[in-house]
XYZ file of C-alpha atoms in Angstrom:
502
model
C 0.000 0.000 0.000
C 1.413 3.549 -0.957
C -0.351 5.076 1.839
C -2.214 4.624 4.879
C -4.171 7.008 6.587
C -5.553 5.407 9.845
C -7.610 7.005 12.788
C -7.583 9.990 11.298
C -9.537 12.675 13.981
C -8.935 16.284 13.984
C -10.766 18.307 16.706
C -11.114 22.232 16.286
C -12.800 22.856 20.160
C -16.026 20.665 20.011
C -16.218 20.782 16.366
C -15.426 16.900 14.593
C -14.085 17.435 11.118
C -12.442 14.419 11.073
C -13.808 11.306 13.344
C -11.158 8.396 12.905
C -11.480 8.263 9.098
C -9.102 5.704 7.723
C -7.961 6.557 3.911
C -5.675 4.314 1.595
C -4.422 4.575 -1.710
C -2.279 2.144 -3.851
C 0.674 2.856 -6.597
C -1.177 4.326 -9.653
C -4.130 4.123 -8.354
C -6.902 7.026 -8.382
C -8.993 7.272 -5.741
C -11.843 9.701 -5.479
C -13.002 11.763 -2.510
C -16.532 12.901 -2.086
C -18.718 13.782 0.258
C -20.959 16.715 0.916
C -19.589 20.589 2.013
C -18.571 20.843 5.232
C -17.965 17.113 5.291
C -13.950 16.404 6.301
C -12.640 16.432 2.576
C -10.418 19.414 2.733
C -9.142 19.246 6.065
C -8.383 15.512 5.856
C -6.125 16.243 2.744
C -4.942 19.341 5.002
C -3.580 17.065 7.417
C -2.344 14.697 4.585
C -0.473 17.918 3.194
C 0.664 18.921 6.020
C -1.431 22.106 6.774
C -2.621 20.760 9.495
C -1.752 18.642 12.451
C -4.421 15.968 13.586
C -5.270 15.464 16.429
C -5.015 11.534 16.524
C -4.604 8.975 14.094
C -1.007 7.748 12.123
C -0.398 8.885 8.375
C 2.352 6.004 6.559
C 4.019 6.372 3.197
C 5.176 2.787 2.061
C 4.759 1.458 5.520
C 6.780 4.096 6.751
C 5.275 6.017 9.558
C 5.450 10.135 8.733
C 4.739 13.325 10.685
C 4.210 16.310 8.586
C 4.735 19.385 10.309
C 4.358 21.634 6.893
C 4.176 21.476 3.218
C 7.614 20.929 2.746
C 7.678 17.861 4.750
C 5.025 16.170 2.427
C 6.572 17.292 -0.815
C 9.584 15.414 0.495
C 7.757 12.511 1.194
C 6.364 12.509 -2.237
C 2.934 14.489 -1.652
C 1.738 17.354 -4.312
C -1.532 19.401 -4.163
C -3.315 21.264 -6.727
C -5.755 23.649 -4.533
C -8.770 24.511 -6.074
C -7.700 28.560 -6.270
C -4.257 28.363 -8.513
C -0.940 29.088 -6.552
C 0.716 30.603 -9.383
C 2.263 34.736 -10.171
C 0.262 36.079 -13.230
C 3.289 38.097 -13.558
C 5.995 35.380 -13.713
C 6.230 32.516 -16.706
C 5.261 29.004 -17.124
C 8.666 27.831 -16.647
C 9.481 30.541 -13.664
C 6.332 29.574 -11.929
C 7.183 25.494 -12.345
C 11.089 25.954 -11.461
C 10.475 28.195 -8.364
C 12.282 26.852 -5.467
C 14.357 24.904 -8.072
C 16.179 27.575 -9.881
C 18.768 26.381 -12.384
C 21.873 28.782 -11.970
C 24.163 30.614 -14.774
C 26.809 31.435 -12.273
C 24.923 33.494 -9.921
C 21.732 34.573 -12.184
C 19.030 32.450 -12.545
C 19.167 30.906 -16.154
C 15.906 31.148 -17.977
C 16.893 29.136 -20.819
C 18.044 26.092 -18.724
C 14.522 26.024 -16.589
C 12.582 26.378 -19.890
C 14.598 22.890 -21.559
C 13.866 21.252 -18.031
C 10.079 22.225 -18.764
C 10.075 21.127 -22.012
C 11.657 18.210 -21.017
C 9.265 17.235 -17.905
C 6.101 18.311 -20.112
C 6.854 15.735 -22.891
C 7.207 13.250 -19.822
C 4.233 13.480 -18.955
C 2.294 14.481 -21.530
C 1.243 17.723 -20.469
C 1.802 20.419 -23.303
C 3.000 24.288 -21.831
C 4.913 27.443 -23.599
C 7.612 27.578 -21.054
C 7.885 31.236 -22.246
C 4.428 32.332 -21.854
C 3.193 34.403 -18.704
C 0.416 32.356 -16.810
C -1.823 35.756 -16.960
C -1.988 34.848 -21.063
C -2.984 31.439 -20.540
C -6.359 30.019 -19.773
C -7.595 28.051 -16.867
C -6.808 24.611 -18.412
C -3.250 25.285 -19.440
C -2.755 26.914 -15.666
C -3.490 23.752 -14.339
C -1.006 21.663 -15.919
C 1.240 24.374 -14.976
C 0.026 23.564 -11.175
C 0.156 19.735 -11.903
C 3.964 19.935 -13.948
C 5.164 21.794 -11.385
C 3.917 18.959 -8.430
C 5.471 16.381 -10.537
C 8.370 17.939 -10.858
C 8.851 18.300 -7.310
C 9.113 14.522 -7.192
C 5.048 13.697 -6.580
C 4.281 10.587 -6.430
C 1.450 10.935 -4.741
C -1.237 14.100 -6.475
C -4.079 15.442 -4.174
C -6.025 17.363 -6.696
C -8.799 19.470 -5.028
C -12.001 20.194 -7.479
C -9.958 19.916 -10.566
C -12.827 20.706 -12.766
C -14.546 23.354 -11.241
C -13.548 26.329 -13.654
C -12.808 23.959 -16.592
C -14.483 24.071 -20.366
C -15.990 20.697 -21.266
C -12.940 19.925 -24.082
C -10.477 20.921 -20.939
C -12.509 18.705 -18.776
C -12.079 15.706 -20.978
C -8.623 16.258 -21.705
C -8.050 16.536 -17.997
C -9.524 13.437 -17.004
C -7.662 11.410 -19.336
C -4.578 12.991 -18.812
C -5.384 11.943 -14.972
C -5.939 7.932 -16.415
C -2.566 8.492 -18.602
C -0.659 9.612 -15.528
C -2.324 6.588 -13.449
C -0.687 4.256 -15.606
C 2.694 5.964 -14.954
C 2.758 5.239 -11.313
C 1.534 8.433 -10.510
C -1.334 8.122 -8.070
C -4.428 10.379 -7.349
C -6.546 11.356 -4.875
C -9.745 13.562 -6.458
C -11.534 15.484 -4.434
C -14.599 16.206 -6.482
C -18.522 16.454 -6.060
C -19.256 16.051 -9.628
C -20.203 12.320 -9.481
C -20.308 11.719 -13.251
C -16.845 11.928 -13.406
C -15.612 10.349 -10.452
C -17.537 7.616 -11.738
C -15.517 7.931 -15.092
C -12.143 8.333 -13.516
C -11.992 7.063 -10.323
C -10.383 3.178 -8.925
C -11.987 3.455 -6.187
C -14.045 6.346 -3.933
C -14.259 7.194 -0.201
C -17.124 9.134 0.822
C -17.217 11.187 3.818
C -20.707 12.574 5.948
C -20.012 14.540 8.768
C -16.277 13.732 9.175
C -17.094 10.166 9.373
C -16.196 7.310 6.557
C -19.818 6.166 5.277
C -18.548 3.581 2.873
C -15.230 2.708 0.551
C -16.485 1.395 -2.962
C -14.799 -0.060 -5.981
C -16.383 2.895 -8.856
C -17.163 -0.199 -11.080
C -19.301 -1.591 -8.626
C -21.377 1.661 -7.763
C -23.048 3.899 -9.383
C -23.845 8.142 -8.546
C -27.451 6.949 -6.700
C -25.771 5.243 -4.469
C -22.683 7.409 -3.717
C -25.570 10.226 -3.390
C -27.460 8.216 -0.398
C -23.723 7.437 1.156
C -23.116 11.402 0.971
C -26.756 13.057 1.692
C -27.839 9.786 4.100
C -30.819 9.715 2.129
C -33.054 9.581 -1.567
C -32.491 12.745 -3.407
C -36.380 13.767 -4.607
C -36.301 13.923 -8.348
C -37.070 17.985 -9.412
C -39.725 18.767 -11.744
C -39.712 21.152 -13.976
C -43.467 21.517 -14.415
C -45.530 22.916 -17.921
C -45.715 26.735 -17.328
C -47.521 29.443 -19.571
C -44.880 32.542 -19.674
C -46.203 35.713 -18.820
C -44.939 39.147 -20.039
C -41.069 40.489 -19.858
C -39.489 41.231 -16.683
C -35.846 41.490 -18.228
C -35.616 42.772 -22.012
C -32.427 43.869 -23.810
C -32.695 45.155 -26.738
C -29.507 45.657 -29.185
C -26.220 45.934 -26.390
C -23.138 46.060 -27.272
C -20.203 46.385 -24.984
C -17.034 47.681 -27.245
C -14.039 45.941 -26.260
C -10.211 48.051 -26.040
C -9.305 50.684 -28.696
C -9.090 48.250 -32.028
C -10.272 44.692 -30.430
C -13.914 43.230 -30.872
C -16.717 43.997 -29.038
C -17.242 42.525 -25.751
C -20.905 42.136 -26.679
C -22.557 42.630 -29.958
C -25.731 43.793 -30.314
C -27.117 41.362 -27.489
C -31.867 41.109 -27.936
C -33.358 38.963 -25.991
C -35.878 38.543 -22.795
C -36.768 36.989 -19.817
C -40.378 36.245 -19.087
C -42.751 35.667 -15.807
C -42.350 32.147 -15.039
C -39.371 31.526 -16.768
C -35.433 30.723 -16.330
C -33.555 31.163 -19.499
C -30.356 29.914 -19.514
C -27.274 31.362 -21.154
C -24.750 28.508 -21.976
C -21.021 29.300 -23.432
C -17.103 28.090 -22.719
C -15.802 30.651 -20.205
C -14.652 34.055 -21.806
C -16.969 34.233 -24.473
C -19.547 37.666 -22.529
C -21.318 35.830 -20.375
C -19.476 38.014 -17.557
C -19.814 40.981 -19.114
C -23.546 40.451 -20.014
C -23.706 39.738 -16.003
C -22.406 42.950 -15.071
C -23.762 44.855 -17.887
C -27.223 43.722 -16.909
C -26.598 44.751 -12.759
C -24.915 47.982 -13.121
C -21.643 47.144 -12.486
C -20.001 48.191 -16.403
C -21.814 50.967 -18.464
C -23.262 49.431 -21.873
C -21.747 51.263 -25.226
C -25.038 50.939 -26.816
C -28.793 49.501 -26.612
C -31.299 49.989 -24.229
C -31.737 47.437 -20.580
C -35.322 47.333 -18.683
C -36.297 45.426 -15.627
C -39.965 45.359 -14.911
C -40.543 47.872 -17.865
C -38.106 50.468 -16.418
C -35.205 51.924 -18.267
C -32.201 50.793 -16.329
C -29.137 51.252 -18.358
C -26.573 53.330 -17.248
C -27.935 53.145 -13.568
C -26.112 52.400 -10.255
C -25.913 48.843 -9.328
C -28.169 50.258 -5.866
C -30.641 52.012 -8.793
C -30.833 48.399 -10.603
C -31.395 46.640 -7.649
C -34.449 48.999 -6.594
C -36.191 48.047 -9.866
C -36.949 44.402 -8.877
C -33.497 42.755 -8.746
C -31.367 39.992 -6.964
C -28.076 38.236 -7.767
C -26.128 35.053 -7.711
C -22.893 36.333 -8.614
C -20.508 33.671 -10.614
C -17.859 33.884 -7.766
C -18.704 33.757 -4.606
C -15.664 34.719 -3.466
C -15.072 37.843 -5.734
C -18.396 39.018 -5.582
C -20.871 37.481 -3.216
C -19.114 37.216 0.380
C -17.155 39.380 2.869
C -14.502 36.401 3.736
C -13.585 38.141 7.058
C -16.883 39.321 8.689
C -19.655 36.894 10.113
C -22.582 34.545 8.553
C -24.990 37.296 10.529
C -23.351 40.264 8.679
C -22.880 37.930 5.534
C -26.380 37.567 5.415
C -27.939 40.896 5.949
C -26.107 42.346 3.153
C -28.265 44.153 0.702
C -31.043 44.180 3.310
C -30.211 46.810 5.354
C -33.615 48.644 4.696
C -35.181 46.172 6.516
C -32.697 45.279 9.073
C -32.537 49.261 10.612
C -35.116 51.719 11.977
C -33.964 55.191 12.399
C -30.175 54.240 10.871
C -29.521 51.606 13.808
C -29.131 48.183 13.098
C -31.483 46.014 14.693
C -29.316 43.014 16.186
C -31.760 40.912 17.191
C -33.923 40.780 13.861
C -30.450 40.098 11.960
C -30.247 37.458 13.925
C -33.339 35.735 14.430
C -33.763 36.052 9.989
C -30.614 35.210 8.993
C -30.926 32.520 11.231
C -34.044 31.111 9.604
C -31.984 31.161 6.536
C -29.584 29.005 7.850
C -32.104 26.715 9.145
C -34.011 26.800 5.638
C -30.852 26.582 3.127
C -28.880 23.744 5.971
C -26.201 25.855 5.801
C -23.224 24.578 8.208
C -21.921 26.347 10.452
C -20.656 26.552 14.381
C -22.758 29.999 15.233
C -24.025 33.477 13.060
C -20.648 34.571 14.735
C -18.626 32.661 12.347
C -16.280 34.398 9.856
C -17.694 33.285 6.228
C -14.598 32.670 5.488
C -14.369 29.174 7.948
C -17.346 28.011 6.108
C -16.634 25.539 3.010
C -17.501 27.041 -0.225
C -20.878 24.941 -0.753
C -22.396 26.564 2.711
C -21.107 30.077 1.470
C -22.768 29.716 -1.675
C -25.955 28.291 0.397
C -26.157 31.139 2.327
C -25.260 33.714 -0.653
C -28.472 31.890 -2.137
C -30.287 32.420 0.842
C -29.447 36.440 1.115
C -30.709 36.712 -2.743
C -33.513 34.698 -2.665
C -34.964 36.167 0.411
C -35.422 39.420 -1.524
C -38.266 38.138 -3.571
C -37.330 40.035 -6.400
C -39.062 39.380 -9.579
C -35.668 39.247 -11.483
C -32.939 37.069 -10.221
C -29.818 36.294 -12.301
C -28.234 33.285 -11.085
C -24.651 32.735 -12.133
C -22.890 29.904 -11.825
C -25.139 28.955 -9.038
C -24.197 25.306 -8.325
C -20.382 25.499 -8.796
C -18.420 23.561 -6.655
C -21.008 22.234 -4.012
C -22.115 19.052 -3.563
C -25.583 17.086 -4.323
C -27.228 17.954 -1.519
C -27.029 21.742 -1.528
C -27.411 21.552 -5.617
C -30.987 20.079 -5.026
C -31.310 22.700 -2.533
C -30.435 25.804 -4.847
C -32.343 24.232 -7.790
C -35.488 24.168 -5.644
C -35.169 28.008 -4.550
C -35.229 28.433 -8.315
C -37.558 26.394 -9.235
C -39.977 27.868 -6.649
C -39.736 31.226 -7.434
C -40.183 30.414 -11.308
C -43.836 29.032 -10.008
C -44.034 31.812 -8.526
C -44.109 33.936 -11.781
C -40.567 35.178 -10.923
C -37.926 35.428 -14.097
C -34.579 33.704 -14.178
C -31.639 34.579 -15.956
C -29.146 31.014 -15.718
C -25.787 31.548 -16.070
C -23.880 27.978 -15.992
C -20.725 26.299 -17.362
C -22.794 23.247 -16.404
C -24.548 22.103 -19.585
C -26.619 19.261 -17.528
C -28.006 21.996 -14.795
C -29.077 24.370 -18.155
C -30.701 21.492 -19.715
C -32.608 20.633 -16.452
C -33.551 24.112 -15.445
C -34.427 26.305 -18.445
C -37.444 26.889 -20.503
C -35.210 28.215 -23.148
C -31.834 28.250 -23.854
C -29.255 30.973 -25.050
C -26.153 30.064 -26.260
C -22.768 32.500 -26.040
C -20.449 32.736 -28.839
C -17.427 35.687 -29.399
C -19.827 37.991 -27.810
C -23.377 37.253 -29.442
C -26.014 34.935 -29.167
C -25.002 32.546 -31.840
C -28.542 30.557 -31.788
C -31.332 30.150 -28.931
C -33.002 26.734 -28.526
C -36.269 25.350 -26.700
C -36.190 23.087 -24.108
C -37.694 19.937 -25.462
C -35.288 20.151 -28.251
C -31.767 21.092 -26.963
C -29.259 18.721 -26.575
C -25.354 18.543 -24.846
C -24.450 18.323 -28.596
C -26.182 21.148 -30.429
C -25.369 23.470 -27.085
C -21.950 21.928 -27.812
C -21.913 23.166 -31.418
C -23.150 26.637 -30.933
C -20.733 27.178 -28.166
C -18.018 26.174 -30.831
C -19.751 29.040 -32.943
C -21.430 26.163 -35.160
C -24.738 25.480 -35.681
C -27.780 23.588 -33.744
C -28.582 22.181 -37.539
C -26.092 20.710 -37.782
C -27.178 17.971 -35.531
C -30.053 17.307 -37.202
């Protein structure tokens, strides 16, 4: 056995994150981690990394028995991790960010040309493709992740922890990803995948541990499971199948009608003459590989950039060129697309967290009123199962899944008739997905409009009455429920289109 995680318990005050969870993992071997936020993932490959220090329990490398006070000590035992949130400098190259530590040396300069041959070299090892000479601010997500994973492997990994790998990934990165993962495998390089997207655990994965509530609630060979199962193992229960029931739409609550959004002094437009609507009862969904305007149609839409031309109404008022506040007044709410960006003060509490945006109703004669903060916000916690020790708790202790739970929460609670919902299920696990979907859902049957914003082609095709698809900037076709499918999204997101299917 490579290693051997045994009695693993790690005690912060009364809190259990980890409750004697044994974890092992053989020579080439991939082995998936899942379980629901808030569960013991991260801070069991914490203590694995050396992060943190458990409070019981023995870690062994090839029957050796190790201690890992830091980082350093698990790189030298053969451990790499790939956070979720790159550890690269924009500013620095491919090669400078994968030989950093490991500096080859002209004399007494560091010699550039040397660490980019060594990069070369380790790339066509492993089959991993980089510029050596490129800055990591010029390259997209997927290359900056085999930057991450080169420059783990050239440390000496044997042993990969990869933390939500394909969180901010296109679906062609995705793929490539996951069988660069199975290519590696069969190097002797082994994995552990900390993921909540079951479909590809199941794809990937040996073998997968799932955690609930820092306990082990089953080990399972992936070829003799399936993502029902590991769903009861990580929820404790049947996940009720959503419905997305017949509904007649109503009139427009969102309309744009001809934006554009010029881009810098000679480049394209950001967005190009951009028509379309959003009716009562309705969640249209805008599908599109990362970089293509769906962020700039997001902040176009709330105030946040100023339009170049067209016109932008919510609830028939004329809101473009307004103040984010002004937008908000006219009947909206929002599910920013990164929750830590955009949605969350990381260093002030899950009370304060959640009364942002309400402070209208949360103060009488400009003085906060405490109690009612309190007492709501917790109701939302309650409501949305968001974990966490007390209101008192900095956001940023919470996993990302309850953040985004209680970001959904805050929005929700609004009961605007407009809610744009970006990137609403990223990263969080099958329980607080069905969770989210059924706000949504329930304020669509409520006559509310819903503007989807996803990466996640199979939450579009589930959610939306229609479908919008992002290309360069445009729409490059729209298409109705009953008749979209992965591959004509697929082809319009390539700029192709839908007929072609056909």
């Amino acid at each position: 056995m490579l290693l051997q995680m045994t009695g693993i318990t790690k005690r912060y005050g009364s809190l259990v994150a980890n409750d004697a969870v044994d974890f092992s993992l053989e020579e080439g071997e991939v082995h998936a981690l899942v379980g629901e936020n808030g569960a013991g993932k991260s801070t069991l490959m914490r203590i694995l990394y050396g992060e943190e220090r458990p409070t019981s329990g023995s870690i062994a490398v090839q029957g050796k028995e190790m201690s890992f006070a830091s980082p350093s000590d698990a790189i030298a035992a053969g451990i790499g991790m790939v956070h979720q949130h790159f550890m690269l400098f924009p500013s620095f190259t491919v090669a400078e960010n994968i030989m950093i530590g490991r500096e080859p040396k002209a004399g007494i300069t560091f010699d550039r040309k040397a660490a980019a041959e060594q990069v070369r070299a380790l790339s066509e090892k492993f089959g991993m493709p980089v510029n050596p000479w490129q800055k990591i601010a010029d390259c997209p997500v997927g290359i900056q992740q085999r930057v991450e994973i080169l420059k783990v492997l050239g440390q000496g990994a044997k042993i990969v922890i990869l933390d939500e790998p394909t969180g901010a990934l296109t679906p062609l990165e995705v793929e490539w990803l996951l069988k660069a993962i199975k290519d590696l495998s069969k190097q002797g390089i082994s994995f552990i995948l900390i993921s909540h997207k079951l479909n590809e655990v199941m794809e990937t994965a040996d073998r997968i541990t799932v955690l609930r509530d820092g306990k082990v609630t089953g080990t399972v060979k992936a070829s003799e499971t399936d993502a029902d199962r590991l769903s009861r193992l990580m929820v404790g229960r049947e996940l009720a199948k959503q419905e997305r029931d017949r509904l007649e739409p109503g009139g427009a609550v969102l309309a744009l009608e001809r934006v554009t959004l010029a881009g810098a002094k000679g480049a394209k437009p950001l967005l190009s003459d951009i028509t379309f609507e959003v009716r009562e009862g309705e969640i249209v969904g805008i599908a599109g590989i990362s970089g293509n305007g769906q962020s700039e149609l997001i902040q176009a839409i709330s105030g946040l950039i100023a339009v170049s031309e067209g016109r932008i109404s919510i609830n028939g008022k004329d809101v473009t060129g307004l103040s984010p506040r002004e937008v908000r007044e006219a009947g909206f709410a929002h599910i920013p697309e990164d929750r830590y960006m955009w949605g969350a003060a990381k260093d002030e509490t899950v009370a304060d967290n959640g009364m942002m945006g309400h402070l209208g109703s949360f103060s009488r004669r400009g003085l906060l009123r405490r109690g009612t903060i309190r007492e709501t916000v917790g109701k939302w916690v309650t409501q949305y199962k968001v974990k966490t020790a007390s209101l008192d708790t900095k956001v940023g202790h919470l996993s990302g899944g309850n953040m985004q739970k209680l970001i959904v929460a805050r929005e929700m609670a609004h009961g605007t008739s407009f809610v744009i919902a970006a990137e609403p299920t990223r990263g969080v696990d099958v329980g607080a997905m069905e969770i989210i979907h059924d706000a949504l859902l329930k304020r669509r049957a409520d006559r509310g409009a819903i503007l989807l914003v996803s990466s996640e082609l199979t939450e579009i095709l589930k959610l939306s009455d229609r479908i919008l698809v992002m290309y360069e900037g445009k729409i490059s076709g729209e298409l109705k429920a009953e008749e979209a499918t992965e591959e004509k999204i697929s082809l319009l997101m390539a700029g192709g289109s839908a007929h072609e299917t056909a």
